[in-house]
Amino acid sequence: MAQKAVAAALRRAVLPHFHVPDLEAQVNRGQLVLSDAQLREPVVIFGLCCTGSIESLSATWSWRSLLSSPATLEVCGLYMCIRLGDGGASSPSLVGADDEGPDPQSRSFVNRLKRRIWDTLRLKITKIHMRLEAPGDEDSKS
């Protein structure tokens, strides 16, 4: 049940928001690799409107010890543009959506599983470039 829930969550999290020309997903082996992923459209993350791309992303986890061992997420080449004060309701959101399941008990299990993975996640980011834009920045460039 956990493998199906995680696989479905990965599909919902990645495919609607990213154009991914090279997607290697070996979910049953506890691995996900993305190369040259580009956000399809601006996305709201914690109220901030973001665009960007990722050169490569690698996620690994152990199904046998998913609740006791950390998952690892390695990102190389993260390029983001963050627009302050532009978190409009018309943009899709990556954070805050409830997980859907066939029944409330299933949703509760998925939420607990997701929380446990986030609490133990090991994150490594290399080669990062972030640009912050404030409202009115476009006017000052002309």
CSV table of C-alpha atoms in Angstrom, one decimal:
chain,number,residue,atom,x,y,z
A,1,MET,CA,0.0,0.0,0.0
A,2,ALA,CA,2.8,2.4,0.8
A,3,GLN,CA,4.5,1.9,-2.6
A,4,LYS,CA,1.3,2.7,-4.5
A,5,ALA,CA,0.7,5.8,-2.3
A,6,VAL,CA,4.2,7.1,-2.8
A,7,ALA,CA,4.1,6.4,-6.5
A,8,ALA,CA,0.8,8.2,-6.9
A,9,ALA,CA,2.1,11.1,-4.9
A,10,LEU,CA,5.2,11.4,-7.0
A,11,ARG,CA,3.2,11.4,-10.2
A,12,ARG,CA,0.8,14.1,-8.8
A,13,ALA,CA,3.8,16.2,-7.6
A,14,VAL,CA,6.1,16.0,-10.6
A,15,LEU,CA,4.2,15.5,-13.9
A,16,PRO,CA,1.6,18.3,-13.7
A,17,HIS,CA,4.2,20.9,-12.8
A,18,PHE,CA,7.3,19.9,-14.7
A,19,HIS,CA,8.2,19.3,-18.4
A,20,VAL,CA,10.6,16.3,-18.0
A,21,PRO,CA,12.2,15.1,-21.2
A,22,ASP,CA,14.2,12.3,-19.4
A,23,LEU,CA,12.2,10.6,-16.6
A,24,GLU,CA,13.6,7.5,-15.0
A,25,ALA,CA,11.3,6.2,-12.3
A,26,GLN,CA,12.1,3.0,-10.6
A,27,VAL,CA,9.7,3.5,-7.8
A,28,ASN,CA,9.6,-0.2,-6.8
A,29,ARG,CA,13.4,0.0,-6.3
A,30,GLY,CA,13.1,3.2,-4.3
A,31,GLN,CA,14.6,5.5,-6.8
A,32,LEU,CA,13.6,8.5,-8.9
A,33,VAL,CA,15.9,10.4,-11.3
A,34,LEU,CA,14.9,13.5,-13.3
A,35,SER,CA,17.1,15.3,-15.8
A,36,ASP,CA,16.6,18.8,-17.4
A,37,ALA,CA,13.2,19.4,-15.6
A,38,GLN,CA,11.5,22.7,-16.5
A,39,LEU,CA,8.6,24.1,-14.6
A,40,ARG,CA,5.6,24.2,-17.0
A,41,GLU,CA,4.2,27.5,-15.6
A,42,PRO,CA,4.7,29.7,-12.6
A,43,VAL,CA,3.9,27.7,-9.4
A,44,VAL,CA,3.1,29.1,-6.0
A,45,ILE,CA,5.3,27.7,-3.2
A,46,PHE,CA,4.6,29.1,0.3
A,47,GLY,CA,2.8,32.1,-1.3
A,48,LEU,CA,5.7,33.0,-3.6
A,49,CYS,CA,5.4,32.8,-7.4
A,50,CYS,CA,8.3,30.6,-8.8
A,51,THR,CA,9.6,29.7,-12.2
A,52,GLY,CA,12.7,27.7,-12.9
A,53,SER,CA,14.5,24.5,-13.9
A,54,ILE,CA,16.6,21.7,-12.4
A,55,GLU,CA,19.5,20.1,-14.2
A,56,SER,CA,19.2,16.9,-12.3
A,57,LEU,CA,17.3,15.5,-9.3
A,58,SER,CA,17.9,12.2,-7.7
A,59,ALA,CA,15.7,10.7,-4.9
A,60,THR,CA,16.4,7.4,-3.2
A,61,TRP,CA,14.7,5.6,-0.3
A,62,SER,CA,14.4,2.2,1.2
A,63,TRP,CA,10.9,0.6,1.1
A,64,ARG,CA,11.9,-1.8,4.0
A,65,SER,CA,12.9,1.0,6.3
A,66,LEU,CA,10.8,3.9,4.9
A,67,LEU,CA,9.6,5.0,8.4
A,68,SER,CA,12.9,4.5,10.1
A,69,SER,CA,15.6,5.6,7.6
A,70,PRO,CA,15.8,8.9,5.8
A,71,ALA,CA,15.0,9.4,2.2
A,72,THR,CA,17.8,11.3,0.2
A,73,LEU,CA,17.1,14.0,-2.3
A,74,GLU,CA,20.0,15.4,-4.3
A,75,VAL,CA,19.5,18.4,-6.6
A,76,CYS,CA,22.2,19.7,-9.0
A,77,GLY,CA,21.7,22.9,-11.0
A,78,LEU,CA,18.7,24.5,-9.4
A,79,TYR,CA,17.7,27.7,-11.2
A,80,MET,CA,14.8,29.7,-9.8
A,81,CYS,CA,13.2,33.1,-10.2
A,82,ILE,CA,11.0,34.0,-7.2
A,83,ARG,CA,8.6,36.9,-7.6
A,84,LEU,CA,7.7,38.5,-4.2
A,85,GLY,CA,4.1,39.6,-3.7
A,86,ASP,CA,3.0,37.8,-6.8
A,87,GLY,CA,1.5,34.6,-5.3
A,88,GLY,CA,-1.8,34.9,-7.1
A,89,ALA,CA,-4.6,32.4,-6.6
A,90,SER,CA,-4.7,31.6,-10.4
A,91,SER,CA,-1.3,29.8,-10.2
A,92,PRO,CA,-1.1,26.2,-9.2
A,93,SER,CA,0.3,25.4,-5.8
A,94,LEU,CA,2.8,22.7,-4.9
A,95,VAL,CA,2.3,23.1,-1.1
A,96,GLY,CA,-0.9,22.7,0.9
A,97,ALA,CA,-3.0,20.4,-1.2
A,98,ASP,CA,-4.7,17.6,0.7
A,99,ASP,CA,-3.9,14.1,-0.5
A,100,GLU,CA,-6.9,12.3,-2.0
A,101,GLY,CA,-7.6,8.7,-1.2
A,102,PRO,CA,-10.6,6.4,-1.4
A,103,ASP,CA,-11.5,7.0,2.2
A,104,PRO,CA,-10.5,9.3,5.2
A,105,GLN,CA,-8.4,6.5,6.8
A,106,SER,CA,-6.3,6.2,3.6
A,107,ARG,CA,-5.8,10.0,3.5
A,108,SER,CA,-4.7,9.9,7.1
A,109,PHE,CA,-2.1,7.2,6.4
A,110,VAL,CA,-0.7,9.0,3.4
A,111,ASN,CA,-0.5,12.3,5.4
A,112,ARG,CA,1.4,10.5,8.3
A,113,LEU,CA,3.7,8.8,5.8
A,114,LYS,CA,4.4,12.1,4.0
A,115,ARG,CA,5.1,13.9,7.3
A,116,ARG,CA,7.5,11.1,8.4
A,117,ILE,CA,9.4,11.3,5.1
A,118,TRP,CA,9.6,15.1,5.3
A,119,ASP,CA,10.8,15.0,8.9
A,120,THR,CA,13.7,12.6,8.0
A,121,LEU,CA,14.6,13.9,4.5
A,122,ARG,CA,18.3,14.4,3.7
A,123,LEU,CA,18.6,17.2,1.2
A,124,LYS,CA,21.7,18.1,-0.8
A,125,ILE,CA,21.6,21.0,-3.3
A,126,THR,CA,24.6,21.9,-5.4
A,127,LYS,CA,25.0,24.6,-8.1
A,128,ILE,CA,22.1,26.8,-7.1
A,129,HIS,CA,21.1,30.2,-8.6
A,130,MET,CA,18.1,32.1,-7.3
A,131,ARG,CA,16.9,35.5,-8.5
A,132,LEU,CA,14.4,37.5,-6.4
A,133,GLU,CA,12.1,40.0,-8.1
A,134,ALA,CA,10.1,42.5,-6.2
A,135,PRO,CA,7.0,44.3,-7.6
A,136,GLY,CA,8.0,47.2,-9.7
A,137,ASP,CA,11.4,45.7,-10.8
A,138,GLU,CA,10.3,45.6,-14.4
A,139,ASP,CA,9.5,49.3,-14.4
A,140,SER,CA,13.0,50.2,-13.2
A,141,LYS,CA,14.6,48.3,-16.0
A,142,SER,CA,13.0,50.3,-18.8
